[in-house]
PDB file of N, CA and C in Angstrom:
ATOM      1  N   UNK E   1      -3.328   8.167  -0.683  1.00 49.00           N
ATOM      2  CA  UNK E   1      -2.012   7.708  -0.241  1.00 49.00           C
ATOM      3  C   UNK E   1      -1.554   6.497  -1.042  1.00 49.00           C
ATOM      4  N   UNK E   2      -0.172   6.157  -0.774  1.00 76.00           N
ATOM      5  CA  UNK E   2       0.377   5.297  -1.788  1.00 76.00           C
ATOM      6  C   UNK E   2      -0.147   3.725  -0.729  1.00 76.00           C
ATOM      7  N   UNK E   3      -0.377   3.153  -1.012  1.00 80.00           N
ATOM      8  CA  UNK E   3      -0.778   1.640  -0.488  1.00 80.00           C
ATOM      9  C   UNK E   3       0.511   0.526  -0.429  1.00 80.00           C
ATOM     10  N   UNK E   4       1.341   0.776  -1.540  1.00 88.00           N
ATOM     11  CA  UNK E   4       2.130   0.001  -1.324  1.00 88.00           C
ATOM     12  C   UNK E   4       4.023   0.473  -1.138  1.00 88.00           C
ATOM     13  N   UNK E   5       4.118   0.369   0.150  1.00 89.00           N
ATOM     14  CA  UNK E   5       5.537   0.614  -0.285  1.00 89.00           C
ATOM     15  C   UNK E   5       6.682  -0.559  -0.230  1.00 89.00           C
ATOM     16  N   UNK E   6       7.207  -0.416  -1.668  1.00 90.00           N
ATOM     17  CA  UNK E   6       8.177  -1.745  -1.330  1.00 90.00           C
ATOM     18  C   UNK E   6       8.934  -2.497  -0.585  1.00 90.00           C
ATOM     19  N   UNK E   7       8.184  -4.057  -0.716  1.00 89.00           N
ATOM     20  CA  UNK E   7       8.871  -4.657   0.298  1.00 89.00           C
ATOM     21  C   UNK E   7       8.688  -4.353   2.018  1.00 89.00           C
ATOM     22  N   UNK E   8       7.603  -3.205   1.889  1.00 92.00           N
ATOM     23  CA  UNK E   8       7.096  -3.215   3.074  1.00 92.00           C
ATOM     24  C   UNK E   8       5.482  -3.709   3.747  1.00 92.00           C
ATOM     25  N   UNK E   9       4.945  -2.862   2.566  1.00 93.00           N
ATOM     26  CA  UNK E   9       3.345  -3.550   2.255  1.00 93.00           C
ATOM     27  C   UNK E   9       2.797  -4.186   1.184  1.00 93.00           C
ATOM     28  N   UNK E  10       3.626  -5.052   0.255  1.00 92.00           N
ATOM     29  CA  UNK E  10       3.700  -5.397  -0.769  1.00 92.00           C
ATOM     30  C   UNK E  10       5.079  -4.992  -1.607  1.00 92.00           C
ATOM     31  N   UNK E  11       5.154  -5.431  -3.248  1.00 89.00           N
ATOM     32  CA  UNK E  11       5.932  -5.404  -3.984  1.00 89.00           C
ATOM     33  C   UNK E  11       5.273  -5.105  -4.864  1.00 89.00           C
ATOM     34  N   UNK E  12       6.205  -3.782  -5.983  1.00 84.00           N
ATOM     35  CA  UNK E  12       6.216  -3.097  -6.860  1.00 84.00           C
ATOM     36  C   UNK E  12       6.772  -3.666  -8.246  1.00 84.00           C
ATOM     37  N   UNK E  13       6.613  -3.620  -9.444  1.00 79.00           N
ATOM     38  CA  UNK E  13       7.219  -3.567 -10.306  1.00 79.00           C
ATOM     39  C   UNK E  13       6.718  -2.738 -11.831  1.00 79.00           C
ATOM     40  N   UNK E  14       8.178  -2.261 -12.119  1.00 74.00           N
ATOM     41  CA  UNK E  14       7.832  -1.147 -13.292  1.00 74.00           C
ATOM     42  C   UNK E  14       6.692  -1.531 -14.437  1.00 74.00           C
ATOM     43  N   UNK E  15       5.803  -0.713 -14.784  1.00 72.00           N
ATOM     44  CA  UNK E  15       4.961  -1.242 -15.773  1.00 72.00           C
ATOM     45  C   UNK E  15       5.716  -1.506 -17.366  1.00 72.00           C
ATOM     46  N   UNK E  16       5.789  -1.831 -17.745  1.00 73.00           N
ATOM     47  CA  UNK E  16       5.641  -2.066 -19.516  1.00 73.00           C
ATOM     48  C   UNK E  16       8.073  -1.799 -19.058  1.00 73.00           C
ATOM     49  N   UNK E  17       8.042  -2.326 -18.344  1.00 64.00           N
ATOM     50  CA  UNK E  17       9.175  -2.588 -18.016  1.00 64.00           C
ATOM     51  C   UNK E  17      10.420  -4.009 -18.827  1.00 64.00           C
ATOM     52  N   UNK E  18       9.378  -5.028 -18.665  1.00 72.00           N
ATOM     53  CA  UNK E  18       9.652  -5.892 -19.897  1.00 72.00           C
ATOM     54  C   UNK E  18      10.703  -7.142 -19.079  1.00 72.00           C
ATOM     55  N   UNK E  19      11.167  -6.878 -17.740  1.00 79.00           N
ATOM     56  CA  UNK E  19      11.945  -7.278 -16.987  1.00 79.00           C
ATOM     57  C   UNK E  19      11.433  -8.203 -16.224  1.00 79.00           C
ATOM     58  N   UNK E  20      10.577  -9.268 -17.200  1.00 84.00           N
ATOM     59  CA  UNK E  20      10.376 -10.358 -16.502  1.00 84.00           C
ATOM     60  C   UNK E  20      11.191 -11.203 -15.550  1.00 84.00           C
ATOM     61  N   UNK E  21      12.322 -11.448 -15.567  1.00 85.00           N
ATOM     62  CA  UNK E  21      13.205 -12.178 -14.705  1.00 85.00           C
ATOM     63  C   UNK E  21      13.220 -11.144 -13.457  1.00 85.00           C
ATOM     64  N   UNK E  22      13.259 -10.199 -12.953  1.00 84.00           N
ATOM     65  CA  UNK E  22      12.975  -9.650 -12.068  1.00 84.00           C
ATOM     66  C   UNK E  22      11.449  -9.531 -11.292  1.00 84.00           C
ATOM     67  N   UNK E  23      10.436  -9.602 -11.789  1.00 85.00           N
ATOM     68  CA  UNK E  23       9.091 -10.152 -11.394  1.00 85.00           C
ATOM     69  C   UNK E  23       9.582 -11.323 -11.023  1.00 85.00           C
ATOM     70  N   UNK E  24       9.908 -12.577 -11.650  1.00 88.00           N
ATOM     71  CA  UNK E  24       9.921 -13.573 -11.384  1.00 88.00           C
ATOM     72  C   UNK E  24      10.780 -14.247 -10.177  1.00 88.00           C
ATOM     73  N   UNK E  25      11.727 -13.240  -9.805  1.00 89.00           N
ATOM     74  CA  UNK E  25      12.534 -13.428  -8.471  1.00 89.00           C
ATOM     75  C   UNK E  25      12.085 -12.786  -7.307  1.00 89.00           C
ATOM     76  N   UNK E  26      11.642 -11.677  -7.467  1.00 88.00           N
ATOM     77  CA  UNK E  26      10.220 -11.556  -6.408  1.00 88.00           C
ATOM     78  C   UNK E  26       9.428 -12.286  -5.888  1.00 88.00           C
ATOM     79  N   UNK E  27       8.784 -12.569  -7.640  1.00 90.00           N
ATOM     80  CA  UNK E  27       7.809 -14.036  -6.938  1.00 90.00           C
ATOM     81  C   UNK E  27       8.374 -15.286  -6.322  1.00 90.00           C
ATOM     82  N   UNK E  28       9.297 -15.685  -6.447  1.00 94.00           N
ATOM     83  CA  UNK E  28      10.090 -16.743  -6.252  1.00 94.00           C
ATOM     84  C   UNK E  28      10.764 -16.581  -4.585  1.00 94.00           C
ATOM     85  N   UNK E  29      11.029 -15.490  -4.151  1.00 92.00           N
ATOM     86  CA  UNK E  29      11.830 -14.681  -2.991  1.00 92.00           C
ATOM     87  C   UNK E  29      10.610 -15.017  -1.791  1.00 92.00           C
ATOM     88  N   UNK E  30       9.240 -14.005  -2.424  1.00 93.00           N
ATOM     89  CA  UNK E  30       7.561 -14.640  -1.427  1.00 93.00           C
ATOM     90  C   UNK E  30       7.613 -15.655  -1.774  1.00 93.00           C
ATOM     91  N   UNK E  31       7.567 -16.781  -2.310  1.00 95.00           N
ATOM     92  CA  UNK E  31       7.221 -18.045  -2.010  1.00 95.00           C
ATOM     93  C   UNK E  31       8.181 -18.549  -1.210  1.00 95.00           C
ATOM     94  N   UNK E  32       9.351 -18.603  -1.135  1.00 97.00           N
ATOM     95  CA  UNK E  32      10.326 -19.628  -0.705  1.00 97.00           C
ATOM     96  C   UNK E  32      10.395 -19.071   1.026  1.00 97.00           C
ATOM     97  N   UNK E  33       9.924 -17.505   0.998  1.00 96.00           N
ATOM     98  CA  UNK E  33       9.865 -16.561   2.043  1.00 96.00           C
ATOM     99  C   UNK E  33       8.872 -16.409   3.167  1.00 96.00           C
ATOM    100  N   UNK E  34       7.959 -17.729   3.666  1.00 95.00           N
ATOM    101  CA  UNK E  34       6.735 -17.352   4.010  1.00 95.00           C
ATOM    102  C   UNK E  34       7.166 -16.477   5.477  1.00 95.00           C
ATOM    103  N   UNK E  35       8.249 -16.724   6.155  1.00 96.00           N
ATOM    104  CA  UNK E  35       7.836 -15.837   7.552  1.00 96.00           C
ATOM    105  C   UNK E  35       7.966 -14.207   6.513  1.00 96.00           C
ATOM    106  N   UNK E  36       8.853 -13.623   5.978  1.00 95.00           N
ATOM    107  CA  UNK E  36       9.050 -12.456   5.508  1.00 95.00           C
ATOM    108  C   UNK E  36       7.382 -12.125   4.599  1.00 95.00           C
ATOM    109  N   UNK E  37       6.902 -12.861   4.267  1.00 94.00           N
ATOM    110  CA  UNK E  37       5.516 -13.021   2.923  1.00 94.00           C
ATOM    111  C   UNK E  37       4.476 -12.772   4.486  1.00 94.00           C
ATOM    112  N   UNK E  38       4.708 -13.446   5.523  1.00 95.00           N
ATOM    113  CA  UNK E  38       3.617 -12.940   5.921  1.00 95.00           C
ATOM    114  C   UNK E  38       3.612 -11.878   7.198  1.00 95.00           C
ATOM    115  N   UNK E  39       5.155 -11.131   6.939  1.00 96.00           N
ATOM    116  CA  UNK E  39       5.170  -9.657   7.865  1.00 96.00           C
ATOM    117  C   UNK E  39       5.047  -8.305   7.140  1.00 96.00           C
ATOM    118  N   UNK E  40       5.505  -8.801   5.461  1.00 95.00           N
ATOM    119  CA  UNK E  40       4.085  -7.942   5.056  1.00 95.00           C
ATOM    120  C   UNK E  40       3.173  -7.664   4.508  1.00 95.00           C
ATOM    121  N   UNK E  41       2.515  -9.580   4.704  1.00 94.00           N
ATOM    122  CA  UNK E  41       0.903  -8.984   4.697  1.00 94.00           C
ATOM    123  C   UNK E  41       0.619  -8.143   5.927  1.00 94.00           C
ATOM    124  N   UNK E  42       1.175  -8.669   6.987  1.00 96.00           N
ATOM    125  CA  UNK E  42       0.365  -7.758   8.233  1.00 96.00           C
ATOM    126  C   UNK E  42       0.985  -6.371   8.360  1.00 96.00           C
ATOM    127  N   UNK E  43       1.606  -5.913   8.049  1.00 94.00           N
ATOM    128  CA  UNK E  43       2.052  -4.777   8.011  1.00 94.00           C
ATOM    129  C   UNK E  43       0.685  -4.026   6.717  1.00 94.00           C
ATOM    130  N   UNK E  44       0.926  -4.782   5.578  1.00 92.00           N
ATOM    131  CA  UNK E  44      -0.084  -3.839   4.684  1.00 92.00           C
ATOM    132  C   UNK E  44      -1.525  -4.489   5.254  1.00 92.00           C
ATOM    133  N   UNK E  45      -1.829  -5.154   5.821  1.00 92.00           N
ATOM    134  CA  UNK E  45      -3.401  -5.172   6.545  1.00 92.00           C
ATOM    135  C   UNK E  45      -2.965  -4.065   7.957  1.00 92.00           C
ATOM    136  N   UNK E  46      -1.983  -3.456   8.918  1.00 92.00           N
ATOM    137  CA  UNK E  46      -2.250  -2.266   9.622  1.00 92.00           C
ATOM    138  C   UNK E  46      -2.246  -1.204   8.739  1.00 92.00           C
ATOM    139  N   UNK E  47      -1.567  -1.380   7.309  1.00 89.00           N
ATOM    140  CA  UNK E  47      -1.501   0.244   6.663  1.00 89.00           C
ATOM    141  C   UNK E  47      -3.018   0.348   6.281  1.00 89.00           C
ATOM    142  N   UNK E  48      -3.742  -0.773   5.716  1.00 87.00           N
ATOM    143  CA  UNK E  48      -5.080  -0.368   5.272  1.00 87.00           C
ATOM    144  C   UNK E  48      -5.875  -0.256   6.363  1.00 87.00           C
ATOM    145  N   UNK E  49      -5.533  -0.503   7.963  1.00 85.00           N
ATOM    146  CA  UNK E  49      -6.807   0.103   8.857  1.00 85.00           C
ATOM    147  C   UNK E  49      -6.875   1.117   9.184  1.00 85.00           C
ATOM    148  N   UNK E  50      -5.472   1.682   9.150  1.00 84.00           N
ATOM    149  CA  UNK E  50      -4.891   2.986   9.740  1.00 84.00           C
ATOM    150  C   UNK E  50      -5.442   4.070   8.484  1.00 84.00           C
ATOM    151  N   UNK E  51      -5.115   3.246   7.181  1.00 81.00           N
ATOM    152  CA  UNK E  51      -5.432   4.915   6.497  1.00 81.00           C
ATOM    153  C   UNK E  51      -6.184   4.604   5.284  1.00 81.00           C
ATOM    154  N   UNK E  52      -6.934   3.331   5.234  1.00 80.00           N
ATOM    155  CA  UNK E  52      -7.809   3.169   4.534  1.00 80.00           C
ATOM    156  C   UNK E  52      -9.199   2.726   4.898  1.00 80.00           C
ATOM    157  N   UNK E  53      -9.863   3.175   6.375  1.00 83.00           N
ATOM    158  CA  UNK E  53     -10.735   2.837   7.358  1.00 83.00           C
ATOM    159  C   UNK E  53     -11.824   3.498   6.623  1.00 83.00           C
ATOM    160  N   UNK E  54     -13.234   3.096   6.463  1.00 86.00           N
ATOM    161  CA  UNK E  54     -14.237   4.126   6.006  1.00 86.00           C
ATOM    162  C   UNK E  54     -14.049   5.512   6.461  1.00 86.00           C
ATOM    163  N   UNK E  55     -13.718   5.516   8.045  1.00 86.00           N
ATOM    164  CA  UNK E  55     -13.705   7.056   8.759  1.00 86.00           C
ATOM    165  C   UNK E  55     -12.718   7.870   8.349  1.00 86.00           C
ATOM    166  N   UNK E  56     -11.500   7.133   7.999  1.00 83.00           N
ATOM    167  CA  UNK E  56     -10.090   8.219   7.266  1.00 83.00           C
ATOM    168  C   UNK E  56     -10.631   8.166   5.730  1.00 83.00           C
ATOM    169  N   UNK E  57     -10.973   8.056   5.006  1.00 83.00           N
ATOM    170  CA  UNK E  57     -11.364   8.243   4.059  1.00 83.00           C
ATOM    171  C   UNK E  57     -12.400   8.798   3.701  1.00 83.00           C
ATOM    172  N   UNK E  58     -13.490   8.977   4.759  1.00 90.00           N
ATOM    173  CA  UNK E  58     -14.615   9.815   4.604  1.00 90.00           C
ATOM    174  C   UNK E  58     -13.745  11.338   5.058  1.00 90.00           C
ATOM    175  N   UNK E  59     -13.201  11.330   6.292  1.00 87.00           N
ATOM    176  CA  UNK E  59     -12.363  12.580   6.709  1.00 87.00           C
ATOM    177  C   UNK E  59     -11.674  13.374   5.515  1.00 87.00           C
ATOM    178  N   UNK E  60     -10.691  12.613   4.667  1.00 85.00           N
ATOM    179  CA  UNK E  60      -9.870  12.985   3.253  1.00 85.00           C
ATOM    180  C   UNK E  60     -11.108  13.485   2.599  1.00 85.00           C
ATOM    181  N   UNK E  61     -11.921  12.794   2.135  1.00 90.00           N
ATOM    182  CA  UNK E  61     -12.711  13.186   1.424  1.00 90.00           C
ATOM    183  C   UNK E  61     -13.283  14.755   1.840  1.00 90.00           C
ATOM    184  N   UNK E  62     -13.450  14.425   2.902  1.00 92.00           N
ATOM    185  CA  UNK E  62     -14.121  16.006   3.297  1.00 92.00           C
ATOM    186  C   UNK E  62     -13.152  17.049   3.705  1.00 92.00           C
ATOM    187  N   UNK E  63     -12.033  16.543   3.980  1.00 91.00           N
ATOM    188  CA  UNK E  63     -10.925  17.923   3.388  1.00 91.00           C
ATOM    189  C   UNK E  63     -11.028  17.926   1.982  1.00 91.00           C
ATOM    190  N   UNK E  64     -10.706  17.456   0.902  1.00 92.00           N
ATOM    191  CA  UNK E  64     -10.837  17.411  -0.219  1.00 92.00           C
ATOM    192  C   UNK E  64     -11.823  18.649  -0.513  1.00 92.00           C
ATOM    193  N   UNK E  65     -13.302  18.508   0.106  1.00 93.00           N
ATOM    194  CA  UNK E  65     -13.774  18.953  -0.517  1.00 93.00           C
ATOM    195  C   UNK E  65     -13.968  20.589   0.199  1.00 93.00           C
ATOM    196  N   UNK E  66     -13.780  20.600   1.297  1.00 93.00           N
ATOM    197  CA  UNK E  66     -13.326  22.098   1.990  1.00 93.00           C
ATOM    198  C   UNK E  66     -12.179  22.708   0.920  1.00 93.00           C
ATOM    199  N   UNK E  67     -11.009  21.807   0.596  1.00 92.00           N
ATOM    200  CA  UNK E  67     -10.135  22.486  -0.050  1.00 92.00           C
ATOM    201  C   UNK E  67     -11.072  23.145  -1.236  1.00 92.00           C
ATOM    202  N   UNK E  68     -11.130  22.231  -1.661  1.00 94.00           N
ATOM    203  CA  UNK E  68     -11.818  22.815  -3.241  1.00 94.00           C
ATOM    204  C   UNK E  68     -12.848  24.147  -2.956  1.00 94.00           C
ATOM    205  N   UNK E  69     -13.726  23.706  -2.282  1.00 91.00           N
ATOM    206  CA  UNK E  69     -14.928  25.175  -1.991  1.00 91.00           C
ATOM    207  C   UNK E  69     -14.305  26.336  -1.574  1.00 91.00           C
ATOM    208  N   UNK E  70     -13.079  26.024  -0.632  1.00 84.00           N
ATOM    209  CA  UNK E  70     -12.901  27.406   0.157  1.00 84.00           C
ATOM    210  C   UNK E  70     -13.057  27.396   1.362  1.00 84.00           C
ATOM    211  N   UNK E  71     -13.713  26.325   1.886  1.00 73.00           N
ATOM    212  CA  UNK E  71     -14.476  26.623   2.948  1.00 73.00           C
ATOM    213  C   UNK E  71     -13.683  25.150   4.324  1.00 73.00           C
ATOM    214  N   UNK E  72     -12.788  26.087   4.963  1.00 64.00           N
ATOM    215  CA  UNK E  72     -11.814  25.476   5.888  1.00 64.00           C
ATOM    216  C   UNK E  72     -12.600  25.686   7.172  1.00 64.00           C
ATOM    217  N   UNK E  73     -13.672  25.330   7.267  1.00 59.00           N
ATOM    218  CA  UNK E  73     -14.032  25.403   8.692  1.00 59.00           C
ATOM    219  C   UNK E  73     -15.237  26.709   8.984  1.00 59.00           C
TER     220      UNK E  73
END
């Protein structure tokens, strides 16, 4: 699953994008922003218990690997 969705569980920016002044108002937006900076850290600390828990990820994994074999049960 995707971990971060913008501005909800973190912030995104394009790779090899080159649009430094836009990174830099982000960064500038979380700092000056701490109540907003820290609703979503906690928002992306519930997305990682909910679907990045050893047990949901052992589960994925083992669909994963039913998919692949064939073998659904």
């Amino acid at each position: 699953p995707e971990f971060v969705a913008h501005g909800r569980t973190g912030f995104l920016a394009p790779a090899g994008d080159g649009d430094v002044d836009r990174f830099a108002s982000t960064v500038r937006y979380v700092l000056e922003n701490p109540v907003y900076s820290q609703e979503v850290a906690g928002c992306a600390k519930d997305y990682v218990r909910k679907n990045a828990s050893a047990f949901e990820m052992t589960n994925q994994y083992l669909r994963l690997f039913e998919d692949i074999s064939g073998d659904n049960g």
